[in-house]
């Protein structure tokens, strides 16, 4: 999982195609998937409940703790009181079957309770315990409570992982119930996960790429329904899920060339993302399209040399890197190389479409726009903010064209 | 906060109007807001990091723990080893400035680490600690790691609360940075929260109702752009954010009557949801609309008695209750009363629009459809699944009409 704790690159929908070419440049080196030795050996996940009470004014722990202890003792929990060096009250309680509770009365006016247990534990008993604690706290702190917050429990170490943070690093719990496909290709870790509401979701190296619910993504990256592709020459960079290809062939273009580096993405999507790709990935070649399994960079260079142009170039490869650290220069350079080549194969009246990034990553978006100003062919651009259902954050899409 | 732990009712967009009428029936009694005595007294929130390593095969704690202890000791953390009654290894570590770490080696093949600290603590030091632990675990468990998961840290007890679960009870972290309005009316707790990407968000009794980004909601509940409101009589039940009213007046209807019970919702939205309501709430009466501040039930009864009908009735009141427990019968009865009255004031060729619920709450949706089959005027209906940006879950909308 790309994480935010260590300031590493976090990207969404990183280039199928770009990955290979990128590795030598050190791109995404910080987000290599963890050592995947195999499947999780047990499904006995830990459920982690939290109950937090924010106070209007700070209180002495002595006014709360004795009233709560009887509840813990009733549950046959063994208590340890810790020395906090003056940082409030902290006690831990160990119970049967792996139950573990932490009670902290923070000296600035916050009471936090953690309850960890195994998923197979008696949920009703644990609810009762939490409810009893909440009820007692309401009595003990009557008139002094600003907020009571009981979050949905975290499920930790489950066989099927439901937590896929947004590109801007926020915690999101998906309704994922099954891993339907998982492969490590030579370029990336590929997962297809089943969501109750989004259908199957393609996840590449931990980034949510596209779900079967996400026609909005395909529409945005093909011009939001305002373009006419009939009779046109189209180049798709990446796009291994087949969504763009499947939508555009309906419009009878002259020829669509799609360049996807990772056969295993196509293999997975062909089987499990059929609401997105239909049957378009069943054959690498059709009346008005061809799919090339290769790195797009040498191909773009060849097209430039040949003077070949396209009416539309759709870059479905690259999220804008989030890191803006100087050592990531090569990332931006690589990104600009792709951009530059793409614009060079664009017909003078053609359009270049690409996704950008989370609307919240304003600095990354600004840097991307800086790259657009540095291309060998000058371009103008516009951007649009789109809601892609499975992303759980607003996403920026760009359109660029030659000046 | 409506929670799911205790099986209480969790609803979205509960009736401005219905709330008042509902209380006597016990509706939503389970989701009364907590005792709100005032604002959180300090912004020294707790940051709670988790690092979980799922193993392919279970290991003895003795093969991991000694290798990790040196890292904890370097950080001057004071260790306590707990007796777990055979449920794996559990140690807690108390450090300076309120730092607290938990290390568990669960006997079925899972290592969990929790790190709690104050928000003002040195983030780089904590990152280093977590990274050191992760790195060491990778060495110690080389070849046996199925997944490493480091979630975005939970922020607990912060002045501005960013966690607003979905209707189906999943944890979601919003990019909320400010409370711009908060009032307790006689009916509910009203908050308007600022989100970087969604604009201001109206939250009623802990339920995300509507954000300024959510034109998709207004479009869905007015017929997805397929209706012509020009010259029509329209009744809006609830709708205090003004979104529906602001959109429909643009179409020059004959008259829109909007019935909202809670003046304080209107007061807040008029000031802080202007991307949604424009200036429509500045006056309770305009060329083609009137806003009545009252309970909709007596009004509907009066309209029925008078034989008055509307071309469109838009129920922006009620999420379908989630609880399906027998004791909640009164909820469904109340809901059916509103439905029944609404259909009775509907012109024979008119349309009734309403929101339903989270698409994942299939049982609640089924029960709602059961109510539709029990009305005094038989109706047909269809439903549509819509992505409302700020909801972070797919939402069902209904259209009903007289058979």
Coordinates of N, CA, C and O in Angstrom, one line a residue, chain B residues 161-257:
Chain B
X161 N -14.4 17.4 13.7 CA -14.6 15.9 13.5 C -14.7 15.6 12.0 O -15.5 16.2 11.3
X162 N -13.8 14.7 11.5 CA -13.7 14.4 10.1 C -14.4 13.1 9.8 O -14.4 12.7 8.6
X163 N -14.8 12.4 10.7 CA -15.3 11.0 10.5 C -16.9 11.0 10.5 O -17.5 11.2 11.5
X164 N -17.4 10.7 9.3 CA -18.9 10.6 9.2 C -19.2 9.3 8.4 O -19.1 9.3 7.2
X165 N -19.6 8.3 9.1 CA -19.8 7.0 8.5 C -20.9 7.0 7.5 O -21.8 7.9 7.5
X166 N -20.8 6.1 6.5 CA -21.9 5.9 5.6 C -23.2 5.4 6.3 O -23.1 4.9 7.4
X167 N -24.3 5.4 5.5 CA -25.5 4.9 6.1 C -25.4 3.4 6.4 O -26.0 2.9 7.3
X168 N -24.6 2.7 5.6 CA -24.4 1.3 5.9 C -23.2 1.0 6.8 O -22.7 -0.1 6.9
X169 N -22.8 2.1 7.5 CA -21.9 1.8 8.7 C -20.5 1.7 8.4 O -19.7 1.1 9.2
X170 N -20.0 2.3 7.3 CA -18.5 2.2 7.0 C -17.8 3.5 7.4 O -18.4 4.5 7.3
X171 N -16.6 3.3 7.8 CA -15.8 4.4 8.3 C -15.3 5.3 7.1 O -14.7 4.7 6.2
X172 N -15.6 6.6 7.2 CA -15.2 7.5 6.1 C -14.6 8.7 6.7 O -15.2 9.3 7.6
X173 N -13.4 9.1 6.2 CA -12.8 10.3 6.7 C -12.9 11.4 5.6 O -12.4 11.3 4.5
X174 N -13.6 12.5 6.0 CA -13.9 13.6 5.1 C -12.7 14.6 5.2 O -12.0 14.6 6.2
X175 N -12.6 15.4 4.2 CA -11.6 16.5 4.3 C -12.2 17.8 4.8 O -12.1 18.8 4.3
X176 N -12.8 17.6 6.0 CA -13.4 18.7 6.7 C -12.4 19.5 7.5 O -11.7 18.9 8.3
X177 N -12.4 20.8 7.4 CA -11.5 21.6 8.1 C -12.1 22.6 9.0 O -11.4 23.3 9.8
X178 N -13.4 22.8 9.0 CA -14.0 23.8 9.8 C -15.5 23.6 10.0 O -16.2 23.1 9.1
X179 N -16.0 23.9 11.2 CA -17.4 24.0 11.5 C -17.9 25.4 11.2 O -17.5 26.3 11.9
X180 N -18.7 25.6 10.2 CA -19.1 27.0 9.9 C -20.4 27.4 10.5 O -20.7 28.6 10.7
X181 N -21.2 26.4 11.0 CA -22.5 26.7 11.6 C -22.9 25.5 12.5 O -22.7 24.4 12.1
X182 N -23.3 25.8 13.7 CA -23.8 24.7 14.5 C -24.9 25.3 15.4 O -24.7 26.3 16.1
X183 N -26.1 24.6 15.4 CA -27.2 25.0 16.2 C -27.9 23.8 16.6 O -28.0 22.8 15.9
X184 N -28.5 23.8 17.8 CA -29.4 22.8 18.2 C -30.8 23.4 18.1 O -31.1 24.3 18.9
X185 N -31.6 23.0 17.2 CA -33.0 23.5 17.1 C -33.8 22.6 18.0 O -33.4 21.7 18.6
X186 N -35.1 22.9 18.0 CA -36.0 22.1 18.8 C -36.2 20.7 18.2 O -36.7 19.8 18.9
X187 N -35.7 20.5 17.0 CA -35.9 19.2 16.3 C -34.6 18.4 16.2 O -34.7 17.2 16.1
X188 N -33.5 19.1 16.1 CA -32.3 18.3 15.7 C -31.0 19.2 15.9 O -31.1 20.4 16.1
X189 N -29.9 18.5 15.8 CA -28.6 19.2 15.8 C -28.3 19.5 14.4 O -28.3 18.6 13.5
X190 N -28.0 20.7 14.1 CA -27.7 21.2 12.7 C -26.2 21.6 12.7 O -25.8 22.5 13.4
X191 N -25.5 21.0 11.8 CA -24.1 21.4 11.5 C -23.9 21.8 10.1 O -24.5 21.1 9.2
X192 N -23.1 22.8 9.8 CA -22.7 23.0 8.4 C -21.1 23.0 8.5 O -20.5 23.7 9.2
X193 N -20.5 22.0 7.8 CA -19.1 21.8 7.9 C -18.4 22.1 6.5 O -19.0 21.8 5.5
X194 N -17.3 22.7 6.6 CA -16.6 23.0 5.3 C -15.6 21.9 4.9 O -14.8 21.4 5.7
X195 N -15.8 21.4 3.7 CA -15.0 20.4 3.1 C -14.2 21.1 2.0 O -14.8 21.9 1.2
X196 N -12.9 20.7 1.8 CA -12.1 21.3 0.8 C -12.7 21.0 -0.6 O -12.7 21.8 -1.5
X197 N -13.2 19.8 -0.8 CA -13.6 19.4 -2.1 C -15.1 19.4 -2.3 O -15.6 19.5 -3.5
X198 N -15.9 19.3 -1.3 CA -17.4 19.3 -1.5 C -18.0 20.7 -1.2 O -19.2 20.8 -1.3
X199 N -17.2 21.6 -0.7 CA -17.8 22.9 -0.3 C -18.4 22.7 1.1 O -18.1 21.8 1.8
X200 N -19.5 23.4 1.4 CA -20.1 23.3 2.7 C -21.1 22.1 2.7 O -21.7 21.8 1.7
X201 N -21.1 21.4 3.8 CA -21.9 20.1 3.9 C -22.9 20.3 5.1 O -22.5 20.6 6.2
X202 N -24.2 20.1 4.8 CA -25.2 20.1 5.8 C -25.3 18.8 6.5 O -25.5 17.8 5.8
X203 N -25.1 18.8 7.8 CA -25.2 17.5 8.6 C -26.2 17.6 9.6 O -26.2 18.5 10.5
X204 N -27.3 16.8 9.6 CA -28.4 16.9 10.6 C -28.3 15.6 11.5 O -28.4 14.5 11.0
X205 N -28.2 15.9 12.7 CA -28.1 14.8 13.7 C -27.0 13.8 13.3 O -27.3 12.5 13.4
X206 N -25.9 14.3 12.8 CA -24.8 13.4 12.4 C -24.9 12.7 11.1 O -24.0 12.0 10.7
X207 N -26.0 13.0 10.3 CA -26.1 12.4 9.0 C -25.8 13.4 7.9 O -26.4 14.5 7.9
X208 N -24.9 13.1 7.0 CA -24.6 13.9 5.9 C -25.8 14.1 5.0 O -26.3 13.1 4.5
X209 N -26.3 15.3 4.9 CA -27.6 15.5 4.2 C -27.3 15.9 2.7 O -27.8 15.4 1.8
X210 N -26.5 17.0 2.6 CA -26.3 17.5 1.2 C -25.1 18.5 1.3 O -24.9 19.2 2.3
X211 N -24.2 18.4 0.3 CA -23.1 19.3 0.2 C -23.3 20.2 -1.0 O -24.1 19.9 -1.9
X212 N -22.6 21.3 -1.0 CA -22.7 22.3 -2.2 C -22.3 21.6 -3.5 O -22.7 22.1 -4.6
X213 N -21.5 20.5 -3.4 CA -21.1 19.8 -4.6 C -22.2 18.9 -5.2 O -22.0 18.3 -6.3
X214 N -23.3 18.8 -4.5 CA -24.3 17.6 -4.7 C -25.5 18.0 -5.6 O -26.6 17.6 -5.3
X215 N -25.2 18.7 -6.7 CA -26.3 19.0 -7.7 C -26.9 17.6 -8.1 O -28.1 17.6 -8.5
X216 N -26.1 16.6 -8.2 CA -26.6 15.3 -8.6 C -27.8 14.8 -7.7 O -28.7 14.1 -8.2
X217 N -27.7 15.2 -6.5 CA -28.9 14.8 -5.6 C -30.1 15.5 -6.0 O -31.2 14.9 -6.2
X218 N -30.0 16.8 -6.2 CA -31.1 17.7 -6.6 C -31.7 17.2 -8.0 O -32.9 17.1 -8.2
X219 N -30.8 16.9 -8.9 CA -31.2 16.4 -10.2 C -32.0 15.1 -10.1 O -33.0 14.9 -10.7
X220 N -31.4 14.2 -9.3 CA -32.1 12.9 -9.1 C -33.5 13.0 -8.5 O -34.4 12.3 -9.0
X221 N -33.6 13.8 -7.5 CA -34.9 13.9 -6.8 C -35.9 14.8 -7.5 O -37.0 15.0 -7.1
X222 N -35.5 15.4 -8.7 CA -36.4 16.2 -9.5 C -36.7 15.5 -10.8 O -37.2 16.1 -11.7
X223 N -36.2 14.3 -11.0 CA -36.5 13.5 -12.2 C -35.4 13.5 -13.2 O -35.6 13.2 -14.4
X224 N -34.2 13.7 -12.8 CA -33.0 13.6 -13.7 C -33.1 14.4 -15.0 O -32.7 13.9 -16.0
X225 N -33.7 15.5 -14.9 CA -33.7 16.4 -16.1 C -34.7 16.0 -17.1 O -34.7 16.6 -18.2
X226 N -35.5 15.0 -16.8 CA -36.5 14.6 -17.9 C -37.8 15.2 -17.7 O -38.8 14.9 -18.5
X227 N -38.0 16.0 -16.7 CA -39.4 16.6 -16.4 C -39.4 18.0 -16.9 O -38.4 18.7 -16.9
X228 N -40.6 18.5 -17.2 CA -40.8 19.9 -17.5 C -41.7 20.5 -16.5 O -42.9 20.2 -16.4
X229 N -41.1 21.4 -15.6 CA -41.8 21.9 -14.5 C -42.6 23.3 -14.9 O -43.3 23.8 -14.1
X230 N -42.4 23.7 -16.1 CA -43.0 25.0 -16.5 C -44.5 24.9 -16.3 O -45.2 24.0 -16.8
X231 N -45.0 25.9 -15.6 CA -46.5 26.0 -15.4 C -47.1 25.0 -14.5 O -48.3 24.9 -14.3
X232 N -46.2 24.2 -13.8 CA -46.7 23.1 -12.9 C -46.9 23.5 -11.5 O -46.2 24.5 -11.0
X233 N -47.7 22.8 -10.8 CA -47.9 22.9 -9.3 C -47.0 21.9 -8.6 O -47.1 20.7 -8.9
X234 N -46.1 22.4 -7.7 CA -45.2 21.5 -7.1 C -45.2 21.6 -5.6 O -45.4 22.7 -5.0
X235 N -45.1 20.5 -4.9 CA -45.1 20.5 -3.4 C -43.7 19.9 -3.0 O -43.4 18.7 -3.4
X236 N -43.0 20.6 -2.2 CA -41.7 20.0 -1.7 C -41.9 19.8 -0.2 O -42.2 20.8 0.5
X237 N -41.7 18.6 0.3 CA -41.7 18.3 1.7 C -40.3 18.3 2.2 O -39.4 17.6 1.8
X238 N -40.0 19.2 3.2 CA -38.7 19.4 3.7 C -37.9 20.3 2.7 O -38.4 21.3 2.3
X239 N -36.7 19.9 2.4 CA -35.9 20.6 1.4 C -35.3 21.9 1.9 O -35.1 22.9 1.2
X240 N -35.1 22.0 3.2 CA -34.6 23.2 3.9 C -33.3 23.8 3.4 O -33.0 24.9 3.6
X241 N -32.5 23.0 2.7 CA -31.3 23.5 2.2 C -31.5 24.4 0.9 O -30.6 25.1 0.5
X242 N -32.7 24.3 0.4 CA -33.1 25.2 -0.7 C -32.7 24.7 -2.1 O -32.9 25.4 -3.1
X243 N -32.0 23.6 -2.2 CA -31.4 23.1 -3.5 C -32.5 22.8 -4.5 O -32.4 23.3 -5.6
X244 N -33.5 22.1 -4.1 CA -34.6 21.7 -5.0 C -35.3 23.0 -5.5 O -35.6 23.2 -6.7
X245 N -35.7 23.8 -4.5 CA -36.4 25.0 -4.8 C -35.6 25.9 -5.8 O -36.2 26.4 -6.8
X246 N -34.3 26.1 -5.5 CA -33.5 27.0 -6.4 C -33.4 26.5 -7.8 O -33.5 27.2 -8.7
X247 N -33.4 25.1 -8.0 CA -33.3 24.6 -9.3 C -34.6 24.7 -10.0 O -34.7 25.0 -11.2
X248 N -35.7 24.4 -9.3 CA -37.0 24.3 -10.0 C -37.6 25.7 -10.4 O -38.2 25.8 -11.4
X249 N -37.3 26.7 -9.6 CA -37.8 28.1 -9.9 C -37.3 28.5 -11.3 O -37.9 29.3 -12.0
X250 N -36.1 28.0 -11.6 CA -35.5 28.4 -12.9 C -36.4 27.9 -14.1 O -36.3 28.5 -15.2
X251 N -37.2 26.9 -13.8 CA -38.1 26.4 -14.9 C -39.4 27.1 -15.0 O -40.3 26.6 -15.7
X252 N -39.6 28.1 -14.2 CA -40.9 28.9 -14.2 C -42.1 28.0 -14.0 O -43.1 27.9 -14.8
X253 N -42.2 27.3 -12.9 CA -43.4 26.6 -12.5 C -44.5 27.6 -12.2 O -44.2 28.8 -12.0
X254 N -45.7 27.1 -12.1 CA -46.8 27.9 -11.7 C -46.6 28.3 -10.3 O -46.6 29.5 -9.9
X255 N -46.5 27.3 -9.4 CA -46.3 27.6 -8.0 C -45.6 26.4 -7.3 O -46.0 25.3 -7.5
X256 N -44.6 26.7 -6.5 CA -43.9 25.7 -5.7 C -44.3 26.0 -4.2 O -44.0 27.2 -3.8
X257 N -44.8 25.1 -3.5 CA -45.0 25.2 -2.1 C -44.0 24.3 -1.4 O -43.9 23.1 -1.7

